[in-house]
């Protein structure tokens, strides 16, 4: 983390001088409590939510999503001109966009950044095999040529997670120590374990339409607060204007408070037990089936959330009402069958090696699910080792397949299933299985909407039959905000460029 100190932008001196003079005290400041802090300011190389939430304020992509999850232009001047065969995307680039270092963005910056994304980003790597070339076909025009149609391309280019952000060509490298973006805010100061201070970028080139970013607050301060109860108390006391990832037990306190209020994102997403398919016992399908058969998802969700208004026992990858909802494979969901699990263990010749579950209490619901899972797995015959660490350590350890068998995480429901990183063979889980790979490739290259839905049902069925990873159920996310805070809504990745506080 200490090397991130070098990632301060050129605004640091100005911001610090203002603080010394007292001028900064008169500015509008939004204070945000998060579960932790980013371990990088380069969102290309990370899929962590804490990275996305912060970095979306100072780096930008060609496209973004509107409030209805439709793709709209951001650094692009318009939506691309796509050839009839779906192989060529001609993207106009906005003129007059300024980087935080004062340089002007052009197509060379975009081409270099996209080439880096295809090389270093997990989602970029999943696209790379479909891309023949990325070329500057004008000072403000970029052309992407594919070797076969790839339906999720624009969604991937718009996503803020493992993001295809645009950097100045001059700073591009495998590792970027000093991130330079085009966003509405820039880094003024960073003190590890204390705060990240963003200030308004006065040279910002404002997009129009649904992508508008009004730059209302002068300063946004992200504060890492590991304990969820401390986040709640800080919100209730007025220390924070917004708090992310709160425990469901705090809902009633927030609802009855004069100072703060709950924000319930319903439905938010799904907890997942990610399985290590690269190394260790989870490479054995009988072991994976034993885990799948043993887990009591209804009990796990109740332990995690306590009230059915916060969760749904549902095996489909997308909830009812979503275009991707289907029943493929769901008969294998929530078996809660200890005897069947024991039979799978016997077939595997399980030798008592501890099953290592990696989890964190910074997301308390992860930990509560893990406790119930541990009891059920032990009843089935597993020996279980719980490795409970802080979230930053978990994020580091999951990169090493020698250190875990299952790690617990979660994902919001995303508009495009190709954005679910766990389906990719390049993801940390390493689900690199021929049948799944063929279905996933067919799903991604199919352009007919009905055919894509049918392929996704096949993919969901294969998920259950091969136990690629385990969805626990659906849950609603609780966030909280000051009653004086306006311009911020419940979101998987809350944004604060339109935020204001009333007196």
Short mmCIF file of C-alpha atoms in Angstrom, two decimals, residues 84-326:
data_model
loop_
_atom_site.label_atom_id
_atom_site.label_comp_id
_atom_site.label_asym_id
_atom_site.label_seq_id
_atom_site.Cartn_x
_atom_site.Cartn_y
_atom_site.Cartn_z
CA UNK A 84 -23.34 -5.37 -40.55
CA UNK A 85 -21.23 -8.46 -39.85
CA UNK A 86 -20.50 -7.26 -36.30
CA UNK A 87 -16.73 -7.37 -36.83
CA UNK A 88 -15.82 -3.67 -37.07
CA UNK A 89 -16.49 -0.96 -34.46
CA UNK A 90 -15.67 2.61 -35.46
CA UNK A 91 -15.66 4.76 -32.33
CA UNK A 92 -15.56 8.58 -32.50
CA UNK A 93 -13.55 10.14 -29.65
CA UNK A 94 -14.50 13.39 -27.92
CA UNK A 95 -12.27 16.36 -28.69
CA UNK A 96 -10.99 18.73 -26.02
CA UNK A 97 -10.73 16.16 -23.22
CA UNK A 98 -7.91 17.04 -20.81
CA UNK A 99 -5.93 14.67 -18.60
CA UNK A 100 -5.10 15.71 -15.06
CA UNK A 101 -1.49 16.36 -16.12
CA UNK A 102 -2.70 19.01 -18.60
CA UNK A 103 -2.22 16.97 -21.78
CA UNK A 104 -5.01 16.49 -24.31
CA UNK A 105 -6.52 13.09 -25.05
CA UNK A 106 -6.47 11.79 -28.63
CA UNK A 107 -6.86 8.46 -30.39
CA UNK A 108 -3.26 7.41 -29.66
CA UNK A 109 -4.03 7.49 -25.92
CA UNK A 110 -7.16 5.43 -26.46
CA UNK A 111 -5.45 2.83 -28.65
CA UNK A 112 -2.55 2.41 -26.22
CA UNK A 113 -4.89 2.11 -23.26
CA UNK A 114 -7.12 -0.46 -24.96
CA UNK A 115 -4.10 -2.51 -25.97
CA UNK A 116 -2.92 -2.49 -22.35
CA UNK A 117 -6.43 -3.48 -21.19
CA UNK A 118 -6.44 -6.48 -23.51
CA UNK A 119 -3.07 -7.50 -22.06
CA UNK A 120 -3.31 -6.89 -18.29
CA UNK A 121 -7.01 -6.74 -17.29
CA UNK A 122 -8.85 -9.96 -16.46
CA UNK A 123 -11.87 -8.86 -18.47
CA UNK A 124 -9.66 -7.50 -21.24
CA UNK A 125 -7.89 -10.85 -21.49
CA UNK A 126 -11.26 -12.55 -21.95
CA UNK A 127 -11.88 -10.33 -24.99
CA UNK A 128 -8.38 -10.45 -26.47
CA UNK A 129 -8.85 -13.67 -28.44
CA UNK A 130 -11.69 -12.01 -30.40
CA UNK A 131 -9.76 -8.83 -31.28
CA UNK A 132 -7.71 -8.67 -34.47
CA UNK A 133 -6.65 -5.04 -34.11
CA UNK A 134 -7.18 -1.70 -32.37
CA UNK A 135 -6.12 1.19 -34.60
CA UNK A 136 -6.26 4.97 -34.70
CA UNK A 137 -8.11 5.76 -37.93
CA UNK A 138 -8.06 9.49 -37.27
CA UNK A 139 -6.91 11.92 -34.61
CA UNK A 140 -10.23 11.38 -32.85
CA UNK A 141 -11.36 8.03 -34.18
CA UNK A 142 -10.52 4.47 -33.13
CA UNK A 143 -11.44 1.30 -35.01
CA UNK A 144 -11.66 -2.11 -33.34
CA UNK A 145 -11.67 -5.10 -35.67
CA UNK A 146 -12.82 -8.50 -34.42
CA UNK A 147 -12.27 -11.94 -35.90
CA UNK A 148 -15.81 -12.98 -34.92
CA UNK A 149 -18.78 -11.17 -33.40
CA UNK A 150 -18.54 -10.51 -29.66
CA UNK A 151 -21.87 -9.39 -28.21
CA UNK A 152 -20.68 -8.16 -24.76
CA UNK A 153 -17.96 -5.84 -26.12
CA UNK A 154 -19.63 -2.51 -25.36
CA UNK A 155 -20.70 -3.64 -21.88
CA UNK A 156 -17.11 -4.62 -21.11
CA UNK A 157 -15.82 -1.29 -22.42
CA UNK A 158 -18.32 0.51 -20.17
CA UNK A 159 -17.66 -1.40 -16.93
CA UNK A 160 -15.78 0.34 -14.10
CA UNK A 161 -14.46 -2.96 -12.75
CA UNK A 162 -11.34 -4.41 -14.45
CA UNK A 163 -11.98 -1.28 -16.45
CA UNK A 164 -10.92 -0.22 -19.94
CA UNK A 165 -9.94 3.25 -18.69
CA UNK A 166 -8.00 5.71 -20.82
CA UNK A 167 -4.57 6.95 -19.71
CA UNK A 168 -2.05 9.20 -21.44
CA UNK A 169 0.01 7.15 -23.88
CA UNK A 170 3.21 8.34 -22.21
CA UNK A 171 2.52 6.62 -18.86
CA UNK A 172 1.41 3.24 -20.21
CA UNK A 173 3.31 0.27 -18.78
CA UNK A 174 2.55 -3.12 -17.25
CA UNK A 175 2.54 -1.41 -13.84
CA UNK A 176 1.47 2.22 -13.50
CA UNK A 177 2.68 3.91 -10.33
CA UNK A 178 1.21 7.36 -11.03
CA UNK A 179 -2.31 7.11 -12.40
CA UNK A 180 -3.37 10.04 -14.58
CA UNK A 181 -7.03 10.22 -15.59
CA UNK A 182 -9.64 12.45 -17.21
CA UNK A 183 -12.31 12.26 -14.50
CA UNK A 184 -14.23 15.00 -12.69
CA UNK A 185 -12.05 14.61 -9.58
CA UNK A 186 -8.35 14.04 -9.00
CA UNK A 187 -6.30 12.75 -6.09
CA UNK A 188 -5.14 15.52 -3.77
CA UNK A 189 -3.90 13.46 -0.84
CA UNK A 190 -3.69 9.86 0.31
CA UNK A 191 -2.84 8.77 3.85
CA UNK A 192 -2.80 4.96 4.16
CA UNK A 193 -5.44 3.58 6.55
CA UNK A 194 -6.87 7.08 7.07
CA UNK A 195 -8.35 8.63 3.93
CA UNK A 196 -8.19 9.28 0.20
CA UNK A 197 -8.91 12.92 -0.62
CA UNK A 198 -10.27 13.81 -4.05
CA UNK A 199 -10.75 17.39 -5.23
CA UNK A 200 -12.60 18.81 -8.20
CA UNK A 201 -10.64 18.84 -11.46
CA UNK A 202 -11.20 22.33 -12.85
CA UNK A 203 -10.11 21.31 -16.35
CA UNK A 204 -12.79 18.63 -16.65
CA UNK A 205 -14.44 18.25 -20.05
CA UNK A 206 -18.09 17.58 -19.25
CA UNK A 207 -19.89 14.84 -21.21
CA UNK A 208 -23.50 15.45 -22.14
CA UNK A 209 -26.66 13.42 -21.70
CA UNK A 210 -26.88 10.48 -19.31
CA UNK A 211 -23.13 10.51 -18.59
CA UNK A 212 -23.12 14.05 -17.15
CA UNK A 213 -21.03 14.45 -13.99
CA UNK A 214 -21.87 17.74 -12.33
CA UNK A 215 -18.86 18.07 -9.97
CA UNK A 216 -21.07 19.40 -7.17
CA UNK A 217 -18.85 18.77 -4.10
CA UNK A 218 -15.49 20.47 -3.89
CA UNK A 219 -13.99 17.49 -2.10
CA UNK A 220 -14.81 13.79 -1.66
CA UNK A 221 -13.05 11.94 1.13
CA UNK A 222 -13.09 8.12 1.25
CA UNK A 223 -12.35 6.74 4.71
CA UNK A 224 -11.58 3.03 5.31
CA UNK A 225 -13.61 1.74 8.28
CA UNK A 226 -13.30 -2.02 8.68
CA UNK A 227 -15.93 -2.53 11.37
CA UNK A 228 -19.56 -2.25 10.12
CA UNK A 229 -20.81 -1.05 13.52
CA UNK A 230 -18.27 1.77 13.46
CA UNK A 231 -19.52 2.78 10.00
CA UNK A 232 -23.07 2.93 11.35
CA UNK A 233 -22.12 4.92 14.45
CA UNK A 234 -20.13 7.37 12.31
CA UNK A 235 -23.14 7.85 10.05
CA UNK A 236 -25.53 8.38 12.95
CA UNK A 237 -23.18 10.85 14.63
CA UNK A 238 -22.71 12.93 11.47
CA UNK A 239 -19.06 11.96 11.00
CA UNK A 240 -19.90 10.39 7.62
CA UNK A 241 -22.34 11.45 4.93
CA UNK A 242 -22.51 7.96 3.41
CA UNK A 243 -21.63 4.47 4.61
CA UNK A 244 -21.32 1.37 2.44
CA UNK A 245 -22.00 -2.32 3.16
CA UNK A 246 -23.89 -2.14 6.45
CA UNK A 247 -25.21 -5.06 8.48
CA UNK A 248 -28.94 -5.71 8.29
CA UNK A 249 -29.21 -5.33 12.08
CA UNK A 250 -28.62 -1.59 11.65
CA UNK A 251 -31.64 -1.07 9.35
CA UNK A 252 -34.13 -0.20 12.12
CA UNK A 253 -31.70 2.20 13.83
CA UNK A 254 -31.13 4.06 10.58
CA UNK A 255 -34.83 4.13 9.73
CA UNK A 256 -35.72 5.66 13.12
CA UNK A 257 -32.85 8.17 13.09
CA UNK A 258 -33.34 11.89 12.53
CA UNK A 259 -29.78 12.18 11.21
CA UNK A 260 -29.47 9.23 8.83
CA UNK A 261 -31.57 6.90 6.70
CA UNK A 262 -31.16 3.43 5.16
CA UNK A 263 -30.72 2.80 1.44
CA UNK A 264 -31.84 -0.69 0.43
CA UNK A 265 -30.73 -1.89 -2.98
CA UNK A 266 -33.21 -4.63 -3.92
CA UNK A 267 -32.23 -7.00 -5.36
CA UNK A 268 -28.53 -6.27 -5.10
CA UNK A 269 -26.71 -9.48 -5.91
CA UNK A 270 -25.60 -12.90 -4.79
CA UNK A 271 -23.04 -14.26 -2.33
CA UNK A 272 -20.70 -16.78 -3.92
CA UNK A 273 -18.47 -19.56 -2.64
CA UNK A 274 -15.60 -19.35 -5.14
CA UNK A 275 -13.85 -22.69 -5.63
CA UNK A 276 -10.16 -23.15 -6.34
CA UNK A 277 -10.15 -25.04 -9.63
CA UNK A 278 -6.41 -24.45 -10.13
CA UNK A 279 -5.00 -26.50 -7.29
CA UNK A 280 -5.95 -28.69 -4.35
CA UNK A 281 -9.01 -30.72 -3.42
CA UNK A 282 -11.50 -28.61 -5.39
CA UNK A 283 -10.05 -29.94 -8.64
CA UNK A 284 -11.95 -33.18 -7.83
CA UNK A 285 -15.55 -32.99 -9.05
CA UNK A 286 -16.73 -35.39 -6.34
CA UNK A 287 -15.38 -33.05 -3.65
CA UNK A 288 -17.12 -30.11 -5.33
CA UNK A 289 -20.37 -32.08 -5.51
CA UNK A 290 -20.02 -32.97 -1.84
CA UNK A 291 -19.79 -29.29 -0.94
CA UNK A 292 -22.73 -28.44 -3.20
CA UNK A 293 -24.89 -31.19 -1.68
CA UNK A 294 -24.05 -30.36 1.95
CA UNK A 295 -24.61 -26.60 2.04
CA UNK A 296 -27.97 -25.47 3.53
CA UNK A 297 -28.45 -22.22 1.64
CA UNK A 298 -31.68 -21.27 3.42
CA UNK A 299 -29.98 -21.56 6.82
CA UNK A 300 -26.89 -19.72 5.56
CA UNK A 301 -28.95 -16.82 4.23
CA UNK A 302 -30.98 -16.60 7.43
CA UNK A 303 -27.80 -16.54 9.52
CA UNK A 304 -26.34 -13.84 7.29
CA UNK A 305 -29.34 -11.53 6.97
CA UNK A 306 -31.89 -12.54 9.65
CA UNK A 307 -35.01 -11.24 7.91
CA UNK A 308 -36.48 -12.39 4.59
CA UNK A 309 -36.84 -8.79 3.47
CA UNK A 310 -33.06 -8.88 3.00
CA UNK A 311 -32.69 -12.15 1.04
CA UNK A 312 -34.29 -14.71 -1.28
CA UNK A 313 -33.52 -18.45 -1.47
CA UNK A 314 -33.09 -18.63 -5.25
CA UNK A 315 -30.77 -20.76 -7.37
CA UNK A 316 -31.18 -18.96 -10.70
CA UNK A 317 -28.21 -16.78 -11.61
CA UNK A 318 -30.59 -13.86 -12.24
CA UNK A 319 -33.80 -13.09 -10.30
CA UNK A 320 -37.29 -13.33 -11.70
CA UNK A 321 -38.03 -10.39 -13.98
CA UNK A 322 -34.53 -10.26 -15.49
CA UNK A 323 -34.16 -11.29 -19.12
CA UNK A 324 -31.51 -13.84 -18.12
CA UNK A 325 -33.66 -15.64 -15.54
CA UNK A 326 -34.01 -19.39 -16.22
#
